[in-house]
Amino acid sequence: MARQRETWSSKAQQYAALAAISVNLRSLLWCPLLVLRYGIGTFIVSYMTAIAFICYFVLYVESVVSQFTKSGNRGIFNCCPLFRGLSYSMAYFAVMANLPQYAVVSHAFIYLLRWVESSAPWTSCEQATWAADIGSCYAPSAAYTPCDTVATVLARRFSGHGVQDGYPLIYRGRVTIVPIDEFNNASANCVPGTESALAGFYKCVRSVAH
């Protein structure tokens, strides 16, 4: 006796499942980059249009046909032997499309294993055994700023404040005046490093995961 397959209990359940399939980890990670590259208005309009008029209807047709035949992707094309190989290509495509998500999850898994140690390896440069040059490493801290980013940090802080007398800094093609005392203090207390211990550890994790 064939196994009885489950069906959708309501239309709302089906629509919720289709929405969950449309939004995955990969799309969430790519959204900030695409918004910065194309602008929030252009990206949101294009993304929602593609989801509403392309992705949703394709998923809806697939779910309706599967619901009607009560078969998986392998038995759904038995009605037409010519398309029987399509089920295997769909499974292969699904596995290959999810490989980047597996890499991201592996990063999080490595961080989780190292985080439970008595001292996390990215909290200090003494444990930065992966760094090619220990002298370029600095420990991330809110009290210190890398020397190569002092100008950018101060320009962002005082941009639009209307300071008339001070040290001129160029940020995004515009000249921003920064108080001399603030610039001298930030330059005196900055860290002479070019890469944080956390960034170095992340590069090491990526090289191991890939």
PDB file of C-alpha atoms in Angstrom:
ATOM      1  CA  MET A   1       0.000   0.000   0.000  1.00  0.00           C
ATOM      2  CA  ALA A   2       1.367   3.364  -1.047  1.00  0.00           C
ATOM      3  CA  ARG A   3       2.246   5.783   1.705  1.00  0.00           C
ATOM      4  CA  GLN A   4      -0.285   8.584   2.102  1.00  0.00           C
ATOM      5  CA  ARG A   5       1.431  11.917   1.571  1.00  0.00           C
ATOM      6  CA  GLU A   6       0.545  14.958   3.626  1.00  0.00           C
ATOM      7  CA  THR A   7      -1.204  17.954   2.067  1.00  0.00           C
ATOM      8  CA  TRP A   8      -1.430  21.644   2.873  1.00  0.00           C
ATOM      9  CA  SER A   9      -3.926  22.282   5.636  1.00  0.00           C
ATOM     10  CA  SER A  10      -4.744  25.760   4.328  1.00  0.00           C
ATOM     11  CA  LYS A  11      -3.782  28.334   1.713  1.00  0.00           C
ATOM     12  CA  ALA A  12      -2.054  30.426   4.387  1.00  0.00           C
ATOM     13  CA  GLN A  13       0.252  27.542   5.238  1.00  0.00           C
ATOM     14  CA  GLN A  14       1.150  27.122   1.588  1.00  0.00           C
ATOM     15  CA  TYR A  15       1.861  30.838   1.095  1.00  0.00           C
ATOM     16  CA  ALA A  16       4.006  30.922   4.251  1.00  0.00           C
ATOM     17  CA  ALA A  17       6.037  27.957   2.985  1.00  0.00           C
ATOM     18  CA  LEU A  18       6.591  29.639  -0.387  1.00  0.00           C
ATOM     19  CA  ALA A  19       7.728  32.842   1.352  1.00  0.00           C
ATOM     20  CA  ALA A  20      10.178  30.865   3.501  1.00  0.00           C
ATOM     21  CA  ILE A  21      11.619  29.203   0.398  1.00  0.00           C
ATOM     22  CA  SER A  22      11.996  32.571  -1.377  1.00  0.00           C
ATOM     23  CA  VAL A  23      14.084  34.122   1.435  1.00  0.00           C
ATOM     24  CA  ASN A  24      17.146  32.085   2.414  1.00  0.00           C
ATOM     25  CA  LEU A  25      20.457  32.762   4.142  1.00  0.00           C
ATOM     26  CA  ARG A  26      22.281  33.526   0.911  1.00  0.00           C
ATOM     27  CA  SER A  27      19.832  36.245  -0.135  1.00  0.00           C
ATOM     28  CA  LEU A  28      19.942  37.836   3.323  1.00  0.00           C
ATOM     29  CA  LEU A  29      23.748  38.007   3.202  1.00  0.00           C
ATOM     30  CA  TRP A  30      23.754  39.525  -0.276  1.00  0.00           C
ATOM     31  CA  CYS A  31      21.090  42.151   0.438  1.00  0.00           C
ATOM     32  CA  PRO A  32      23.324  44.749   2.201  1.00  0.00           C
ATOM     33  CA  LEU A  33      25.945  44.607  -0.575  1.00  0.00           C
ATOM     34  CA  LEU A  34      23.364  44.960  -3.344  1.00  0.00           C
ATOM     35  CA  VAL A  35      21.642  47.833  -1.520  1.00  0.00           C
ATOM     36  CA  LEU A  36      24.957  49.711  -1.254  1.00  0.00           C
ATOM     37  CA  ARG A  37      25.807  49.002  -4.889  1.00  0.00           C
ATOM     38  CA  TYR A  38      22.475  49.848  -6.560  1.00  0.00           C
ATOM     39  CA  GLY A  39      20.659  51.950  -3.958  1.00  0.00           C
ATOM     40  CA  ILE A  40      17.850  50.930  -1.664  1.00  0.00           C
ATOM     41  CA  GLY A  41      15.037  52.133  -3.923  1.00  0.00           C
ATOM     42  CA  THR A  42      16.275  50.467  -7.117  1.00  0.00           C
ATOM     43  CA  PHE A  43      17.153  47.220  -5.377  1.00  0.00           C
ATOM     44  CA  ILE A  44      13.936  46.875  -3.351  1.00  0.00           C
ATOM     45  CA  VAL A  45      11.698  47.571  -6.362  1.00  0.00           C
ATOM     46  CA  SER A  46      13.602  45.137  -8.606  1.00  0.00           C
ATOM     47  CA  TYR A  47      13.809  42.454  -5.917  1.00  0.00           C
ATOM     48  CA  MET A  48      10.144  42.600  -4.951  1.00  0.00           C
ATOM     49  CA  THR A  49       9.090  42.610  -8.620  1.00  0.00           C
ATOM     50  CA  ALA A  50      11.143  39.491  -9.336  1.00  0.00           C
ATOM     51  CA  ILE A  51       9.820  37.755  -6.215  1.00  0.00           C
ATOM     52  CA  ALA A  52       6.176  38.641  -6.916  1.00  0.00           C
ATOM     53  CA  PHE A  53       5.992  38.002 -10.666  1.00  0.00           C
ATOM     54  CA  ILE A  54       8.655  35.334 -11.300  1.00  0.00           C
ATOM     55  CA  CYS A  55       9.818  33.446  -8.233  1.00  0.00           C
ATOM     56  CA  TYR A  56       6.432  33.167  -6.531  1.00  0.00           C
ATOM     57  CA  PHE A  57       4.580  31.875  -9.597  1.00  0.00           C
ATOM     58  CA  VAL A  58       7.274  29.288 -10.380  1.00  0.00           C
ATOM     59  CA  LEU A  59       7.175  27.987  -6.806  1.00  0.00           C
ATOM     60  CA  TYR A  60       3.382  28.038  -6.822  1.00  0.00           C
ATOM     61  CA  VAL A  61       3.184  25.946 -10.003  1.00  0.00           C
ATOM     62  CA  GLU A  62       5.713  23.465  -8.616  1.00  0.00           C
ATOM     63  CA  SER A  63       3.810  23.096  -5.333  1.00  0.00           C
ATOM     64  CA  VAL A  64       0.436  22.755  -7.081  1.00  0.00           C
ATOM     65  CA  VAL A  65       1.671  20.046  -9.442  1.00  0.00           C
ATOM     66  CA  SER A  66       3.375  18.217  -6.576  1.00  0.00           C
ATOM     67  CA  GLN A  67       0.239  18.515  -4.467  1.00  0.00           C
ATOM     68  CA  PHE A  68      -1.943  17.220  -7.293  1.00  0.00           C
ATOM     69  CA  THR A  69       0.238  14.224  -8.130  1.00  0.00           C
ATOM     70  CA  LYS A  70       1.230  13.609  -4.479  1.00  0.00           C
ATOM     71  CA  SER A  71       4.738  12.788  -5.684  1.00  0.00           C
ATOM     72  CA  GLY A  72       8.229  14.116  -5.125  1.00  0.00           C
ATOM     73  CA  ASN A  73      10.503  15.631  -7.725  1.00  0.00           C
ATOM     74  CA  ARG A  74      11.408  12.176  -9.062  1.00  0.00           C
ATOM     75  CA  GLY A  75       7.872  10.879  -9.608  1.00  0.00           C
ATOM     76  CA  ILE A  76       6.271  14.119 -10.682  1.00  0.00           C
ATOM     77  CA  PHE A  77       7.607  13.804 -14.264  1.00  0.00           C
ATOM     78  CA  ASN A  78       6.476  10.216 -14.823  1.00  0.00           C
ATOM     79  CA  CYS A  79       3.607  11.628 -16.855  1.00  0.00           C
ATOM     80  CA  CYS A  80       6.133  12.598 -19.524  1.00  0.00           C
ATOM     81  CA  PRO A  81       9.176  10.297 -19.846  1.00  0.00           C
ATOM     82  CA  LEU A  82      10.949  12.974 -21.876  1.00  0.00           C
ATOM     83  CA  PHE A  83      11.232  15.166 -18.758  1.00  0.00           C
ATOM     84  CA  ARG A  84      12.227  12.373 -16.367  1.00  0.00           C
ATOM     85  CA  GLY A  85      15.854  13.506 -16.265  1.00  0.00           C
ATOM     86  CA  LEU A  86      14.752  16.976 -15.194  1.00  0.00           C
ATOM     87  CA  SER A  87      14.140  15.785 -11.641  1.00  0.00           C
ATOM     88  CA  TYR A  88      17.780  14.747 -11.234  1.00  0.00           C
ATOM     89  CA  SER A  89      19.040  18.032 -12.644  1.00  0.00           C
ATOM     90  CA  MET A  90      16.798  19.922 -10.199  1.00  0.00           C
ATOM     91  CA  ALA A  91      18.237  17.960  -7.264  1.00  0.00           C
ATOM     92  CA  TYR A  92      21.779  18.589  -8.509  1.00  0.00           C
ATOM     93  CA  PHE A  93      21.095  22.306  -8.930  1.00  0.00           C
ATOM     94  CA  ALA A  94      19.640  22.528  -5.414  1.00  0.00           C
ATOM     95  CA  VAL A  95      22.762  20.966  -3.899  1.00  0.00           C
ATOM     96  CA  MET A  96      25.147  23.185  -5.882  1.00  0.00           C
ATOM     97  CA  ALA A  97      23.146  26.351  -5.112  1.00  0.00           C
ATOM     98  CA  ASN A  98      23.306  25.615  -1.376  1.00  0.00           C
ATOM     99  CA  LEU A  99      27.074  25.085  -1.247  1.00  0.00           C
ATOM    100  CA  PRO A 100      27.788  28.778  -0.411  1.00  0.00           C
ATOM    101  CA  GLN A 101      25.394  28.490   2.537  1.00  0.00           C
ATOM    102  CA  TYR A 102      27.273  25.452   3.783  1.00  0.00           C
ATOM    103  CA  ALA A 103      30.486  27.492   3.736  1.00  0.00           C
ATOM    104  CA  VAL A 104      28.877  30.278   5.778  1.00  0.00           C
ATOM    105  CA  VAL A 105      27.525  27.785   8.299  1.00  0.00           C
ATOM    106  CA  SER A 106      30.978  26.203   8.588  1.00  0.00           C
ATOM    107  CA  HIS A 107      32.406  29.635   9.500  1.00  0.00           C
ATOM    108  CA  ALA A 108      29.868  30.005  12.292  1.00  0.00           C
ATOM    109  CA  PHE A 109      30.553  26.473  13.498  1.00  0.00           C
ATOM    110  CA  ILE A 110      34.309  27.131  13.723  1.00  0.00           C
ATOM    111  CA  TYR A 111      33.676  30.392  15.612  1.00  0.00           C
ATOM    112  CA  LEU A 112      31.377  28.550  18.025  1.00  0.00           C
ATOM    113  CA  LEU A 113      33.986  25.892  18.781  1.00  0.00           C
ATOM    114  CA  ARG A 114      36.732  28.466  19.411  1.00  0.00           C
ATOM    115  CA  TRP A 115      34.445  30.831  21.369  1.00  0.00           C
ATOM    116  CA  VAL A 116      33.872  28.321  24.174  1.00  0.00           C
ATOM    117  CA  GLU A 117      37.611  28.171  24.876  1.00  0.00           C
ATOM    118  CA  SER A 118      39.010  29.916  27.955  1.00  0.00           C
ATOM    119  CA  SER A 119      40.473  32.680  25.792  1.00  0.00           C
ATOM    120  CA  ALA A 120      39.137  33.388  22.321  1.00  0.00           C
ATOM    121  CA  PRO A 121      41.977  33.538  19.747  1.00  0.00           C
ATOM    122  CA  TRP A 122      40.790  36.841  18.267  1.00  0.00           C
ATOM    123  CA  THR A 123      40.912  38.847  21.525  1.00  0.00           C
ATOM    124  CA  SER A 124      44.677  39.448  21.499  1.00  0.00           C
ATOM    125  CA  CYS A 125      47.580  39.472  19.071  1.00  0.00           C
ATOM    126  CA  GLU A 126      49.647  37.123  21.255  1.00  0.00           C
ATOM    127  CA  GLN A 127      47.510  34.251  19.968  1.00  0.00           C
ATOM    128  CA  ALA A 128      47.555  35.407  16.353  1.00  0.00           C
ATOM    129  CA  THR A 129      49.672  32.490  15.170  1.00  0.00           C
ATOM    130  CA  TRP A 130      48.036  32.696  11.735  1.00  0.00           C
ATOM    131  CA  ALA A 131      49.289  36.234  11.055  1.00  0.00           C
ATOM    132  CA  ALA A 132      52.154  36.572   8.585  1.00  0.00           C
ATOM    133  CA  ASP A 133      53.369  39.681  10.425  1.00  0.00           C
ATOM    134  CA  ILE A 134      52.542  39.973  14.137  1.00  0.00           C
ATOM    135  CA  GLY A 135      53.618  43.627  14.071  1.00  0.00           C
ATOM    136  CA  SER A 136      50.672  44.501  11.820  1.00  0.00           C
ATOM    137  CA  CYS A 137      48.136  42.967  14.232  1.00  0.00           C
ATOM    138  CA  TYR A 138      46.184  44.913  16.838  1.00  0.00           C
ATOM    139  CA  ALA A 139      43.595  43.772  19.369  1.00  0.00           C
ATOM    140  CA  PRO A 140      40.086  45.132  18.648  1.00  0.00           C
ATOM    141  CA  SER A 141      38.999  47.561  21.359  1.00  0.00           C
ATOM    142  CA  ALA A 142      36.628  50.503  21.601  1.00  0.00           C
ATOM    143  CA  ALA A 143      39.331  52.518  23.389  1.00  0.00           C
ATOM    144  CA  TYR A 144      41.807  52.396  20.497  1.00  0.00           C
ATOM    145  CA  THR A 145      41.608  53.287  16.838  1.00  0.00           C
ATOM    146  CA  PRO A 146      43.990  52.036  14.125  1.00  0.00           C
ATOM    147  CA  CYS A 147      46.276  54.837  12.961  1.00  0.00           C
ATOM    148  CA  ASP A 148      45.380  54.348   9.314  1.00  0.00           C
ATOM    149  CA  THR A 149      41.694  55.020  10.066  1.00  0.00           C
ATOM    150  CA  VAL A 150      42.071  58.073  12.357  1.00  0.00           C
ATOM    151  CA  ALA A 151      41.345  60.531   9.549  1.00  0.00           C
ATOM    152  CA  THR A 152      38.249  58.643   8.408  1.00  0.00           C
ATOM    153  CA  VAL A 153      36.840  58.259  11.936  1.00  0.00           C
ATOM    154  CA  LEU A 154      37.331  61.947  12.788  1.00  0.00           C
ATOM    155  CA  ALA A 155      35.960  63.127   9.443  1.00  0.00           C
ATOM    156  CA  ARG A 156      32.786  61.079   9.974  1.00  0.00           C
ATOM    157  CA  ARG A 157      32.404  62.378  13.529  1.00  0.00           C
ATOM    158  CA  PHE A 158      32.761  66.070  12.678  1.00  0.00           C
ATOM    159  CA  SER A 159      31.202  66.075   9.207  1.00  0.00           C
ATOM    160  CA  GLY A 160      28.498  68.734   9.100  1.00  0.00           C
ATOM    161  CA  HIS A 161      29.367  70.219  12.525  1.00  0.00           C
ATOM    162  CA  GLY A 162      30.549  73.474  10.970  1.00  0.00           C
ATOM    163  CA  VAL A 163      33.944  73.640  12.714  1.00  0.00           C
ATOM    164  CA  GLN A 164      35.788  76.718  11.398  1.00  0.00           C
ATOM    165  CA  ASP A 165      39.237  76.372  12.965  1.00  0.00           C
ATOM    166  CA  GLY A 166      41.163  73.116  13.010  1.00  0.00           C
ATOM    167  CA  TYR A 167      42.859  70.457  10.928  1.00  0.00           C
ATOM    168  CA  PRO A 168      41.467  69.887   7.397  1.00  0.00           C
ATOM    169  CA  LEU A 169      40.706  66.304   6.381  1.00  0.00           C
ATOM    170  CA  ILE A 170      39.409  65.051   3.038  1.00  0.00           C
ATOM    171  CA  TYR A 171      36.544  62.539   3.286  1.00  0.00           C
ATOM    172  CA  ARG A 172      34.463  61.422   0.293  1.00  0.00           C
ATOM    173  CA  GLY A 173      35.795  64.271  -1.806  1.00  0.00           C
ATOM    174  CA  ARG A 174      34.859  66.950   0.742  1.00  0.00           C
ATOM    175  CA  VAL A 175      37.042  68.884   3.173  1.00  0.00           C
ATOM    176  CA  THR A 176      36.031  68.465   6.814  1.00  0.00           C
ATOM    177  CA  ILE A 177      37.546  70.631   9.562  1.00  0.00           C
ATOM    178  CA  VAL A 178      38.466  68.732  12.719  1.00  0.00           C
ATOM    179  CA  PRO A 179      39.517  70.379  16.022  1.00  0.00           C
ATOM    180  CA  ILE A 180      43.281  70.232  16.434  1.00  0.00           C
ATOM    181  CA  ASP A 181      43.052  68.854  19.991  1.00  0.00           C
ATOM    182  CA  GLU A 182      40.829  65.979  18.841  1.00  0.00           C
ATOM    183  CA  PHE A 183      43.181  65.158  15.981  1.00  0.00           C
ATOM    184  CA  ASN A 184      46.288  65.231  18.222  1.00  0.00           C
ATOM    185  CA  ASN A 185      44.653  63.037  20.886  1.00  0.00           C
ATOM    186  CA  ALA A 186      43.430  60.507  18.356  1.00  0.00           C
ATOM    187  CA  SER A 187      46.827  60.358  16.642  1.00  0.00           C
ATOM    188  CA  ALA A 188      48.651  59.936  19.968  1.00  0.00           C
ATOM    189  CA  ASN A 189      46.373  57.112  21.172  1.00  0.00           C
ATOM    190  CA  CYS A 190      46.013  55.223  17.920  1.00  0.00           C
ATOM    191  CA  VAL A 191      47.227  51.661  17.405  1.00  0.00           C
ATOM    192  CA  PRO A 192      50.019  51.227  14.808  1.00  0.00           C
ATOM    193  CA  GLY A 193      48.429  48.156  13.270  1.00  0.00           C
ATOM    194  CA  THR A 194      46.845  47.474   9.912  1.00  0.00           C
ATOM    195  CA  GLU A 195      44.779  44.368  10.656  1.00  0.00           C
ATOM    196  CA  SER A 196      42.739  43.444  13.721  1.00  0.00           C
ATOM    197  CA  ALA A 197      43.133  40.056  15.344  1.00  0.00           C
ATOM    198  CA  LEU A 198      39.502  39.326  14.500  1.00  0.00           C
ATOM    199  CA  ALA A 199      40.006  40.102  10.791  1.00  0.00           C
ATOM    200  CA  GLY A 200      43.115  37.925  10.706  1.00  0.00           C
ATOM    201  CA  PHE A 201      41.297  35.048  12.356  1.00  0.00           C
ATOM    202  CA  TYR A 202      38.439  35.380   9.862  1.00  0.00           C
ATOM    203  CA  LYS A 203      40.894  35.119   6.953  1.00  0.00           C
ATOM    204  CA  CYS A 204      42.345  31.997   8.545  1.00  0.00           C
ATOM    205  CA  VAL A 205      38.855  30.505   8.946  1.00  0.00           C
ATOM    206  CA  ARG A 206      38.007  31.224   5.306  1.00  0.00           C
ATOM    207  CA  SER A 207      41.197  29.582   4.083  1.00  0.00           C
ATOM    208  CA  VAL A 208      40.459  26.473   6.178  1.00  0.00           C
ATOM    209  CA  ALA A 209      36.774  26.288   5.210  1.00  0.00           C
ATOM    210  CA  HIS A 210      37.462  26.690   1.508  1.00  0.00           C
TER     211      HIS A 210
END
